Short mmCIF file of C-alpha atoms and ligand atoms in Angstrom, two decimals:
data_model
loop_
_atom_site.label_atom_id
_atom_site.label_comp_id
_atom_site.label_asym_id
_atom_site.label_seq_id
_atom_site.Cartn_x
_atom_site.Cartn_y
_atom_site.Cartn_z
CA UNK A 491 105.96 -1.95 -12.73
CA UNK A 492 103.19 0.28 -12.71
CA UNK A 493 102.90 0.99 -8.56
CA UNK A 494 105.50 0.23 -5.95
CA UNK A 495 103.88 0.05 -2.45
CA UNK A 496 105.71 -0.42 1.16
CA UNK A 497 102.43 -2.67 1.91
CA UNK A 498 100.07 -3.71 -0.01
CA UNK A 499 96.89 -5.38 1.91
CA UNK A 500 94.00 -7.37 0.55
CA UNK A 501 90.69 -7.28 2.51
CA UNK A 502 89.28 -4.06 4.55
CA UNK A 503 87.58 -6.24 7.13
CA UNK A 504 88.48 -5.92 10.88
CA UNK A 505 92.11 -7.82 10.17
CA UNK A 506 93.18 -5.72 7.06
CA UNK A 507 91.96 -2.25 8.73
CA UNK A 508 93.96 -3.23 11.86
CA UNK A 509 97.17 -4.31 9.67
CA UNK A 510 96.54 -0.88 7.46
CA UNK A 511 96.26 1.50 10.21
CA UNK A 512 99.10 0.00 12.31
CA UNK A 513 101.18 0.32 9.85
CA UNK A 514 100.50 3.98 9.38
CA UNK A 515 100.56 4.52 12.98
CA UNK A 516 103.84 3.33 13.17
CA UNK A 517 105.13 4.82 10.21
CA UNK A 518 102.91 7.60 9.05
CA UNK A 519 104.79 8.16 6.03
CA UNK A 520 104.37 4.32 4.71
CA UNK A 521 102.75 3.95 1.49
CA UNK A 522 100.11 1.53 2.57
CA UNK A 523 97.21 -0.07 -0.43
CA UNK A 524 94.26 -1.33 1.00
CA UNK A 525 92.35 -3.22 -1.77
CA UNK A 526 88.40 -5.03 -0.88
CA UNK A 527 86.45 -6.51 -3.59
CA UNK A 528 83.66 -4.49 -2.18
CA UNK A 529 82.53 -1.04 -1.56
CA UNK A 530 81.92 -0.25 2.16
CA UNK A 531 79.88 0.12 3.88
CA UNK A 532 79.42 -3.53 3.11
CA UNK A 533 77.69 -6.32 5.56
CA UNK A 534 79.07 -9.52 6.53
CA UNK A 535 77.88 -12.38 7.49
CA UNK A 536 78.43 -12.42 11.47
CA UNK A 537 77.03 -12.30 15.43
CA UNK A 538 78.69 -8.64 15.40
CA UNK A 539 80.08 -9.53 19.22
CA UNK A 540 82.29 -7.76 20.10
CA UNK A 541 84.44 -8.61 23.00
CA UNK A 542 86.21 -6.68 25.25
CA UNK A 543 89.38 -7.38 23.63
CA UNK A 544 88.46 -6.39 20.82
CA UNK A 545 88.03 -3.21 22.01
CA UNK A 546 91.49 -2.89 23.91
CA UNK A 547 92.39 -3.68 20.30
CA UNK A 548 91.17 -0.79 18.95
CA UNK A 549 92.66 1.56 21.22
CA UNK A 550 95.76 -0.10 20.68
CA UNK A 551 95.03 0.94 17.17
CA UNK A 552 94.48 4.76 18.33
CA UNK A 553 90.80 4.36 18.18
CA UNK A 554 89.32 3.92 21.60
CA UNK A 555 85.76 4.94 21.21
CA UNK A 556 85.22 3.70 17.80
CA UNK A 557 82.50 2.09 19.06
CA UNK A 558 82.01 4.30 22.12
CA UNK A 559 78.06 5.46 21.02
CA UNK A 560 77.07 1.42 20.86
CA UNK A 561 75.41 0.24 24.26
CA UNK A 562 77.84 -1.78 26.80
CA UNK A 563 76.21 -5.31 27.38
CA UNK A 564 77.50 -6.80 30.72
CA UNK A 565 75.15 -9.77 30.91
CA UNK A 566 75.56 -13.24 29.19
CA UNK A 567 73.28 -16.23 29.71
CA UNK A 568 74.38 -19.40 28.84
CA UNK A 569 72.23 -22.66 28.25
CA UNK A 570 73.82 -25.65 28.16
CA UNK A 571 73.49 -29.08 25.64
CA UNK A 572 72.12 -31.00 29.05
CA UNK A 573 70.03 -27.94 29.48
CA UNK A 574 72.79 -26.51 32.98
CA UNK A 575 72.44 -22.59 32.55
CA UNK A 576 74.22 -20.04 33.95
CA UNK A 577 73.58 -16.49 33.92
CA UNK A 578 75.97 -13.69 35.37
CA UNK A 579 78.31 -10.48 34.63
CA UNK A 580 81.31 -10.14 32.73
CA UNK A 581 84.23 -8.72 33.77
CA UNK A 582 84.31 -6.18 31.35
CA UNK A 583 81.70 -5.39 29.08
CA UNK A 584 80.95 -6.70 25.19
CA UNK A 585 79.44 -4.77 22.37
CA UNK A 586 77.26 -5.50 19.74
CA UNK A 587 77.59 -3.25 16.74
CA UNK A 588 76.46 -4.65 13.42
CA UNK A 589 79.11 -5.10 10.76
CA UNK A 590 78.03 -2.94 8.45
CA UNK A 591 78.52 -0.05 10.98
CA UNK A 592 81.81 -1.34 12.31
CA UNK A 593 83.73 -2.50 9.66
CA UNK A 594 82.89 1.15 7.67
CA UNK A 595 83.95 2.84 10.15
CA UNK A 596 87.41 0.99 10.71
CA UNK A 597 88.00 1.84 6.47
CA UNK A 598 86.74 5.61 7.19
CA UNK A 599 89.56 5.43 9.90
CA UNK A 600 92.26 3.70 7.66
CA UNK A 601 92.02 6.13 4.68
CA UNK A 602 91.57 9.06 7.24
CA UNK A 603 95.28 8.24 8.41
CA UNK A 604 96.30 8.31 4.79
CA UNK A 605 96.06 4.50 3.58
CA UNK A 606 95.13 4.55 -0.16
CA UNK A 607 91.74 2.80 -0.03
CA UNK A 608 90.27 0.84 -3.44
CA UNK A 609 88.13 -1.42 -4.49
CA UNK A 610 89.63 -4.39 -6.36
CA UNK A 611 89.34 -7.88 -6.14
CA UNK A 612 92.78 -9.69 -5.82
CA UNK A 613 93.44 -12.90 -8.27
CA UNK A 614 97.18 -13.25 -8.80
CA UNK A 615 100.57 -13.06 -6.75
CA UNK A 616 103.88 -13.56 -8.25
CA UNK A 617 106.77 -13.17 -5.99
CA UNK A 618 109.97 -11.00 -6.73
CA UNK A 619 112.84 -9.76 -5.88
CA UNK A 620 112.44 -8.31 -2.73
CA UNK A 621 108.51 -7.54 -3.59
CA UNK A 622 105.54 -9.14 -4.68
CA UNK A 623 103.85 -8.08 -7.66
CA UNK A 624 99.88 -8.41 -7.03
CA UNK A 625 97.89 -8.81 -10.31
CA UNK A 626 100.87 -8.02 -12.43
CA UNK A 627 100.05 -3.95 -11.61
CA UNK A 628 101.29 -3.79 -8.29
CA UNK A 629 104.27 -4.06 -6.19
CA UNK A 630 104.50 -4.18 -2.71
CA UNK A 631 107.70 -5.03 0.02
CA UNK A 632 104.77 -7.03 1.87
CA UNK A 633 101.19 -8.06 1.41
CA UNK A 634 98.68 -8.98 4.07
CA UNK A 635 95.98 -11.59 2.59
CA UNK A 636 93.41 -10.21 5.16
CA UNK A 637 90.51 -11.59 2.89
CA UNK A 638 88.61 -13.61 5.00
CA UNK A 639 87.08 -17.34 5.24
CA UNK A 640 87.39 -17.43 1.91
CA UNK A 641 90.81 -16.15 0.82
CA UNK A 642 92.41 -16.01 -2.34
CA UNK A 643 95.62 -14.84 -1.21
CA UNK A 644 96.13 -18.04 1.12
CA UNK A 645 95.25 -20.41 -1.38
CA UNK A 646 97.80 -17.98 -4.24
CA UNK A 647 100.52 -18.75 -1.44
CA UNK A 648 100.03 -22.45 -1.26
CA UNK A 649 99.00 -22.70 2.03
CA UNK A 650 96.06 -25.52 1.90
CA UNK A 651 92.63 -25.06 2.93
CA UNK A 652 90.90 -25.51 5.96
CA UNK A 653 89.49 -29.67 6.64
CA UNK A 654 86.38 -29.79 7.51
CA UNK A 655 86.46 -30.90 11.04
CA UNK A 656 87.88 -27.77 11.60
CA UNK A 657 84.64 -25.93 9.80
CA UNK A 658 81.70 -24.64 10.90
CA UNK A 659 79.07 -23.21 9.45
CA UNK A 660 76.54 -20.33 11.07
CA UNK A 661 73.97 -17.64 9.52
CA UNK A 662 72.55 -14.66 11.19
CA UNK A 663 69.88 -12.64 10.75
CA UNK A 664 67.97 -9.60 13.03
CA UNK A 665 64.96 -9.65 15.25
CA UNK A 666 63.06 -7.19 16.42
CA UNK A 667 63.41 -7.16 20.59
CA UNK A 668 62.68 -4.81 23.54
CA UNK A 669 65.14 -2.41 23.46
CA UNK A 670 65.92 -2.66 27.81
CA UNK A 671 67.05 -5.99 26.82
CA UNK A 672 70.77 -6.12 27.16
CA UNK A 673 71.04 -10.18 28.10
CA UNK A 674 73.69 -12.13 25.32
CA UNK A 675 72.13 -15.74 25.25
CA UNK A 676 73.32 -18.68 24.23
CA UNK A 677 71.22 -22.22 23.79
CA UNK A 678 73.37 -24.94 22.95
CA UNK A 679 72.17 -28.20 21.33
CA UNK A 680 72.88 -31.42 22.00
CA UNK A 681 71.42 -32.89 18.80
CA UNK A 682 74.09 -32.40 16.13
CA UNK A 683 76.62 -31.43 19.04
CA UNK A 684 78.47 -28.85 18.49
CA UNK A 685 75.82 -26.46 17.87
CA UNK A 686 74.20 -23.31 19.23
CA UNK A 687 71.87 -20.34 18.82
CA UNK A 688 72.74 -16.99 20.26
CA UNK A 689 70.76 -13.63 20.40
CA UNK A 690 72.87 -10.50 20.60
CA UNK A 691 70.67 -7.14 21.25
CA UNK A 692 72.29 -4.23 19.78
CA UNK A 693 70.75 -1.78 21.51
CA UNK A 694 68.86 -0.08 19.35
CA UNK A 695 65.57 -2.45 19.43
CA UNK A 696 66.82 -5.01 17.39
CA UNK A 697 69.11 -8.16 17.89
CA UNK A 698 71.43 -10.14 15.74
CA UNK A 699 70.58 -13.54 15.63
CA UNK A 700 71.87 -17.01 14.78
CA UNK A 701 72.84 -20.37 14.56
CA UNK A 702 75.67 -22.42 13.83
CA UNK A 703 77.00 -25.53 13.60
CA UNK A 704 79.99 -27.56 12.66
CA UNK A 705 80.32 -28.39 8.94
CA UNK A 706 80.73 -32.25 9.07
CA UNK A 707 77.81 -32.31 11.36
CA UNK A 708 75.94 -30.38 9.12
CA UNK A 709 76.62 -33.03 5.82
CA UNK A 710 75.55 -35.90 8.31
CA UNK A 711 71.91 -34.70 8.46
CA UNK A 712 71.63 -35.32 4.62
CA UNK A 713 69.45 -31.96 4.37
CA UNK A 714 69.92 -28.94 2.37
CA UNK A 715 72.02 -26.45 4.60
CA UNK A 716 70.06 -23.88 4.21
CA UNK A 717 66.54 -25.94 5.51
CA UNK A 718 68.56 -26.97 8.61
CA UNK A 719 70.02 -23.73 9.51
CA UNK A 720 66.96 -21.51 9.29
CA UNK A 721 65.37 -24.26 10.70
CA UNK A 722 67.38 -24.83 13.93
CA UNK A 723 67.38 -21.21 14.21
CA UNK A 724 63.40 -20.87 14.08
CA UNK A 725 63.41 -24.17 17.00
CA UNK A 726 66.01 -22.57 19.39
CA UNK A 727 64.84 -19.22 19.21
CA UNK A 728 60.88 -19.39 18.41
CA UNK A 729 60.12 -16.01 19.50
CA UNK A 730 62.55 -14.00 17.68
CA UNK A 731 61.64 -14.60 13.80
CA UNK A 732 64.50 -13.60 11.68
CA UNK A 733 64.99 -10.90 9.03
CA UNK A 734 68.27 -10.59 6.45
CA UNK A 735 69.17 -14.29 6.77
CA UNK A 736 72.70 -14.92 5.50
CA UNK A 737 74.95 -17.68 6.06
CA UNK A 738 78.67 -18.15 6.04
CA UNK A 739 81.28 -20.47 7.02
CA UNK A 740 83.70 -20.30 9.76
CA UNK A 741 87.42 -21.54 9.50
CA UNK A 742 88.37 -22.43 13.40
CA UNK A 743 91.60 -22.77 14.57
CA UNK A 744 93.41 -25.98 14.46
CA UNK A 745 95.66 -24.80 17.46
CA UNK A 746 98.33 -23.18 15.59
CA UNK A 747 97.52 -20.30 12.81
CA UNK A 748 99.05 -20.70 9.12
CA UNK A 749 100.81 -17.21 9.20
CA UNK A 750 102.03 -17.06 5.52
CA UNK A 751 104.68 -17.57 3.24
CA UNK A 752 107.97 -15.60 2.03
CA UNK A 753 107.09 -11.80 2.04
CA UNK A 754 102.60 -12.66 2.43
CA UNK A 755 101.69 -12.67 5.71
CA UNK A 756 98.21 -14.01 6.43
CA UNK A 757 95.91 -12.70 9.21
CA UNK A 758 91.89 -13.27 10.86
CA UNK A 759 89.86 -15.43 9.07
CA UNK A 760 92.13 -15.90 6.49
CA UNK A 761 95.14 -17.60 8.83
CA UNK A 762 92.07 -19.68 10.26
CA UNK A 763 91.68 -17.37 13.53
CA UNK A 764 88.21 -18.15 14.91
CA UNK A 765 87.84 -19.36 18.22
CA UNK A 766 87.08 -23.16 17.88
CA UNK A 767 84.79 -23.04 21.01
CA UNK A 768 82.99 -19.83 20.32
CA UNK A 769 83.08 -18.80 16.88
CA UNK A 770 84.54 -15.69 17.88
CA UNK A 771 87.16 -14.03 15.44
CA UNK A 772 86.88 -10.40 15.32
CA UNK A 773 89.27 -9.83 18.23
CA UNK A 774 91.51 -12.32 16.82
CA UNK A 775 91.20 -10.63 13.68
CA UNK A 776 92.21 -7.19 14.79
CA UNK A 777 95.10 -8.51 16.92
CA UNK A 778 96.64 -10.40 14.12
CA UNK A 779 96.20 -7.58 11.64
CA UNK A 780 97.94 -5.41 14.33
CA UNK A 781 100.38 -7.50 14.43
CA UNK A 782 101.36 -8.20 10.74
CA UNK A 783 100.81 -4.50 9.99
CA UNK A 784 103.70 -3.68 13.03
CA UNK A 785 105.90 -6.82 11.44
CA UNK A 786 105.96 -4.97 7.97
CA UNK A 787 106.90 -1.66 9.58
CA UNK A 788 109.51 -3.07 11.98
CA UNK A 789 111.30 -6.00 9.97
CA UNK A 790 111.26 -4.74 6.21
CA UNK A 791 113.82 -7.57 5.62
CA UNK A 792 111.97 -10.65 6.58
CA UNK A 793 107.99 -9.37 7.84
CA UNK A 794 106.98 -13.10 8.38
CA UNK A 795 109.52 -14.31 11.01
CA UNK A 796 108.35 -11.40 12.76
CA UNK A 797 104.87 -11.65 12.57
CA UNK A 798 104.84 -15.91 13.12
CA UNK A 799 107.07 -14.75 16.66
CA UNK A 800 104.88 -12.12 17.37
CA UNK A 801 101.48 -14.31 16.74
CA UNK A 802 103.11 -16.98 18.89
CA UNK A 803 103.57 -14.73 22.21
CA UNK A 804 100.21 -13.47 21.72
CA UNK A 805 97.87 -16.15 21.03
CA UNK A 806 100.51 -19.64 21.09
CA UNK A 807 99.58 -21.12 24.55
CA UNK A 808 95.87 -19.59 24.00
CA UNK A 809 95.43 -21.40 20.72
CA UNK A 810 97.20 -24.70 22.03
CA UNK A 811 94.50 -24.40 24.87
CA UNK A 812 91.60 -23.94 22.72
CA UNK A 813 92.28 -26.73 20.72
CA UNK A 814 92.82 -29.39 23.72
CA UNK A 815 89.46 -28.03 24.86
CA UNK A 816 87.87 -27.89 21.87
CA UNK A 817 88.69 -31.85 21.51
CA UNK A 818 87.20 -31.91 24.94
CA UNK A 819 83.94 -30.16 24.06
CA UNK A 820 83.27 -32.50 21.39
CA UNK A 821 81.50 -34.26 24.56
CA UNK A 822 78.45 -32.62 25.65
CA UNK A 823 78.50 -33.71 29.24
CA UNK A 824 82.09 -31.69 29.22
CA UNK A 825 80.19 -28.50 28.49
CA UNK A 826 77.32 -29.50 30.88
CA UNK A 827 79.76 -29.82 33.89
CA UNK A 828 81.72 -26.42 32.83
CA UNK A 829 78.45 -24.36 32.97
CA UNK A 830 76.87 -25.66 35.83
CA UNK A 831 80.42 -25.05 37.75
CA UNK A 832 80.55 -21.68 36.03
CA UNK A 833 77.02 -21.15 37.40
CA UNK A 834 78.11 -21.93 40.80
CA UNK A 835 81.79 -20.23 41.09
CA UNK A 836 82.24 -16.66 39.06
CA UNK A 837 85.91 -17.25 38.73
CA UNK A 838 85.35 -20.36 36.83
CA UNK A 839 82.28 -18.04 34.58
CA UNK A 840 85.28 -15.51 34.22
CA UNK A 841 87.81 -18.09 33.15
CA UNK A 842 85.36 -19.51 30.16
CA UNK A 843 85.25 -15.70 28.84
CA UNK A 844 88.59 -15.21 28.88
CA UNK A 845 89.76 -18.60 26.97
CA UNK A 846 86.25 -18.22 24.64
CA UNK A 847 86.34 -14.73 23.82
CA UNK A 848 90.13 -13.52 24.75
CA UNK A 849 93.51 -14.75 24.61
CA UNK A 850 92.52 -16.85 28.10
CA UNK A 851 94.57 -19.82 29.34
CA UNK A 852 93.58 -22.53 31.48
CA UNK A 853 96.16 -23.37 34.33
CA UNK A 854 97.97 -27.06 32.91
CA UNK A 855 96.93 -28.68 36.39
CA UNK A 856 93.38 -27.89 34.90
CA UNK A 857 94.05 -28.57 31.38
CA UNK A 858 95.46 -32.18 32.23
CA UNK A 859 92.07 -32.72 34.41
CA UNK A 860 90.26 -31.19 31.46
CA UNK A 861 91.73 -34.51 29.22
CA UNK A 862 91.72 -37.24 31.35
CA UNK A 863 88.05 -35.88 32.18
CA UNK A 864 87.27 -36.07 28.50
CA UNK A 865 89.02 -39.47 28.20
CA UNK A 866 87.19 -40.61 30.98
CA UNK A 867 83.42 -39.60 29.27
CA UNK A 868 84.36 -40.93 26.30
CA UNK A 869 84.66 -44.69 27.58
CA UNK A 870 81.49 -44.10 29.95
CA UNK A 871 79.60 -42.56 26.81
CA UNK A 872 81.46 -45.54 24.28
C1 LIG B 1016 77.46 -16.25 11.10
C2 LIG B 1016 78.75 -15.83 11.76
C3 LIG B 1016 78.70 -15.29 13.05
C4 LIG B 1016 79.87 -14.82 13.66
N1 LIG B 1016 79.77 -14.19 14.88
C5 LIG B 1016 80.86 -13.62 15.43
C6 LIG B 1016 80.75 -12.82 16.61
O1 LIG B 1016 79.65 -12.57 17.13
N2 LIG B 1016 81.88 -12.29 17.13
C7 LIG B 1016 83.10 -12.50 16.56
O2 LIG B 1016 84.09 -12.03 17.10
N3 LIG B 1016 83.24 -13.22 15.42
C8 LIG B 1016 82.15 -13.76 14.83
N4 LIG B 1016 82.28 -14.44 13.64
C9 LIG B 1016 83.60 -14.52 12.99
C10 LIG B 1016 83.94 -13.18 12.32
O3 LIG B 1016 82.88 -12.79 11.46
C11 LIG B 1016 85.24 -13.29 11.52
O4 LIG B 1016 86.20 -13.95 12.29
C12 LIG B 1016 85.78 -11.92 11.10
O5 LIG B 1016 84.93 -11.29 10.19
C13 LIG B 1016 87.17 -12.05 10.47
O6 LIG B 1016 87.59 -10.81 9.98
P1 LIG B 1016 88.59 -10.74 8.72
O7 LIG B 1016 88.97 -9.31 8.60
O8 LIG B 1016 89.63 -11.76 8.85
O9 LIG B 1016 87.70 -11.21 7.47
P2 LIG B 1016 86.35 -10.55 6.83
O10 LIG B 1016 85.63 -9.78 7.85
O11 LIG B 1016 85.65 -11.69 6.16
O12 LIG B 1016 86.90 -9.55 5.74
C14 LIG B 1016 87.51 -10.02 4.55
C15 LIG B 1016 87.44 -8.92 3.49
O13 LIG B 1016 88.18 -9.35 2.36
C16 LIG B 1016 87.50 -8.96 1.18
N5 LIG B 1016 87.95 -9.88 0.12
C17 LIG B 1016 87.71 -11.20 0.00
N6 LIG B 1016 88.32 -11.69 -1.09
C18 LIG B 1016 88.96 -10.66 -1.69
C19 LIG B 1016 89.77 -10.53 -2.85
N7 LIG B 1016 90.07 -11.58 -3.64
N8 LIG B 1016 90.28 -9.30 -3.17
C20 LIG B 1016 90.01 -8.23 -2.38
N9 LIG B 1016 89.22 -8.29 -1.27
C21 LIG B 1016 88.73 -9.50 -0.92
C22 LIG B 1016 86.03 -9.10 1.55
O14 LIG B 1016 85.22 -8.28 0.71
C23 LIG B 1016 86.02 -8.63 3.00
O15 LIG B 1016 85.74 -7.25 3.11
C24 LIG B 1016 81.13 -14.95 13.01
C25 LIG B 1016 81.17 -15.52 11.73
C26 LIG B 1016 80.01 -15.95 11.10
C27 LIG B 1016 80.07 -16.51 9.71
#
């Protein structure tokens, strides 16, 4: 073999960094490969929120004002399918910082602490003897597929790919706004249900902007994707025309994450980590990568066991909850009662951030209500 590696991990977005420069944190004298098909800075396809837990992530990671120069945004505005808003402070505040800033400067960080950093794209695995040999060049004790939506490693591993009722599909672009606005909106829509717009200012003048939608709902119009997409977007959000359109899919969690096989661990997008009622993923992603990067430090022997535990206390009961709710949500009228209550009762606003954009749970007294209310709609609305 030409290379032997203690880790070898595929992807340098939020998820590989994380794993990377865990690792190294850990164990600063690990022989870590990072390998991305692309050269960064590179952009990707996304609403570049970041939540608040994303950012405890990152000092978790060692870097705690990574993003410290990007403006805290503290207000979110929320329109509902039925057209209930809500508009009010969180907790703790988001940032916006666009991808091809963030994701840069996570690498710059990586290979900083002493990860070897290259671009490659990944096409074969072939498992070993206590290794795994990565395009027959290669040998690592572990891998982390950390390549995204999209990944080759997860589909090399045999884990199968994501249905489509468990796909959604968004694109972004940029608009120019006033640069004293600091509001995150949201305007659902009830036609093609689930489906929303969102405008996240950065700060610097400009906003990222977007729609999305599920897949499945998406085929049912019978349009090209791309006409319905920009076009939504262009309806929802009229005065903000959008620059550098790009589109992506967006695999959302089924409830529990697909973690790997023998000595691969899989992590963010490509473990199907993406909030199923926001679309967020980057917290997930880092959290995930943190964790698989700490499982290949601390159990050599068998990384995965490690990692699948470790995922479970973090994110089990969160993902379990987002998936009952997410079944839940598929009725409008559910989301129309939660923001007009959330409009009316901060703890309840507080609640929907934590379980949309954290690792939130919702008290099972709640949860059970949450059910039978959804059973309930769905004979009224039948
Ligand atoms: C339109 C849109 C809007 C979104 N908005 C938000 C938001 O506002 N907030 C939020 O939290 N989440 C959002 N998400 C989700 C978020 O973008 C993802 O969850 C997040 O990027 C996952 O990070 P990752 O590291 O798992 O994967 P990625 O960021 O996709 O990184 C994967 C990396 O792997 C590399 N790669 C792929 N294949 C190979 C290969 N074969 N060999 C080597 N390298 C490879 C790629 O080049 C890439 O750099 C959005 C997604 C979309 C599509």
């Amino acid at each position: 073999m030409d290379e032997v590696w203690d880790l070898v991990v595929v992807g340098g977005g939020p998820a590989g960094s994380a794993a990377a420069l865990r690792a190294k944190q850990l164990r600063p004298d690990m022989r870590v490969l990072l390998l991305d098909k692309a050269d960064f800075p590179r952009d990707k396809a996304c609403g570049d929120g970041i939540a608040a837990h994303g950012r405890d992530e990152l000092a978790l990671l060692g870097l705690p004002d990574l993003i410290a120069d990007y403006r805290p945004t503290r207000s979110l505005s929320i329109v509902s399918p039925g057209g209930s808003h809500v508009r009010a402070t969180v907790a703790r505040p988001n940032h916006v910082v666009p991808r091809v800033v963030f994701d840069a400067r996570l690498v710059d960080a990586a290979r900083a602490r002493g990860v070897e950093v290259r671009r490659h794209r990944v096409r074969a695995l072939a498992a070993g003897n206590g290794h795994v040999v990565v395009d027959g060049a290669v040998a690592a004790r572990a891998v982390i597929g950390a390549d995204g939506a999209n990944s080759v490693v997860r589909r090399l591993i045999g884990v199968p790919a994501f249905p489509d009722r468990h796909t959604a599909i968004a694109v972004r672009g940029y608009a120019d706004v006033p640069v004293e606005d600091d509001v995150q909106f949201i305007a659902m829509q009830r036609q093609g249900w689930p489906a929303y717009a969102w405008s996240f200012p950065v700060g610097d003048g400009s906003a990222n902007v977007g729609f999305g939608m599920l897949l499945p709902r998406l085929r049912a119009t019978g349009l090209p994707g791309r006409e319905v997409l920009h076009g939504r977007l262009a309806e929802l959000l009229p005065h903000l025309p959008a620059r550098d359109l790009r589109a992506h899919h967006l695999p959302l969690s089924p409830g529990r994450p697909r973690p790997g096989a023998g000595r691969v661990m899989l992590a963010g997008d490509a473990a199907g980590l993406i909030n199923p009622l926001t679309g967020e993923g980057i917290y997930y992603a880092l959290l995930s990568g943190r964790l698989a990067g700490e499982a290949a430090v601390q159990a050599p022997g068998d990384p995965l066991s490690s990692y699948r535990r470790g995922l479970g206390r973090a994110l089990g009961r969160h993902l379990r909850t987002t998936d009952v709710l997410a079944r839940a949500a598929q009725s409008p009228r559910f989301i129309d009662a939660a923001i007009s209550t959330a409009a009316q009762r901060q703890e309840v606003f507080d609640l929907l951030v934590e379980v949309g954009l954290g690792a939130g749970t919702v008290p099972p007294a709640l949860a059970y209500a949450v059910v039978r209310r959804w059973l309930a709609d769905g004979v009224r609305e039948g």
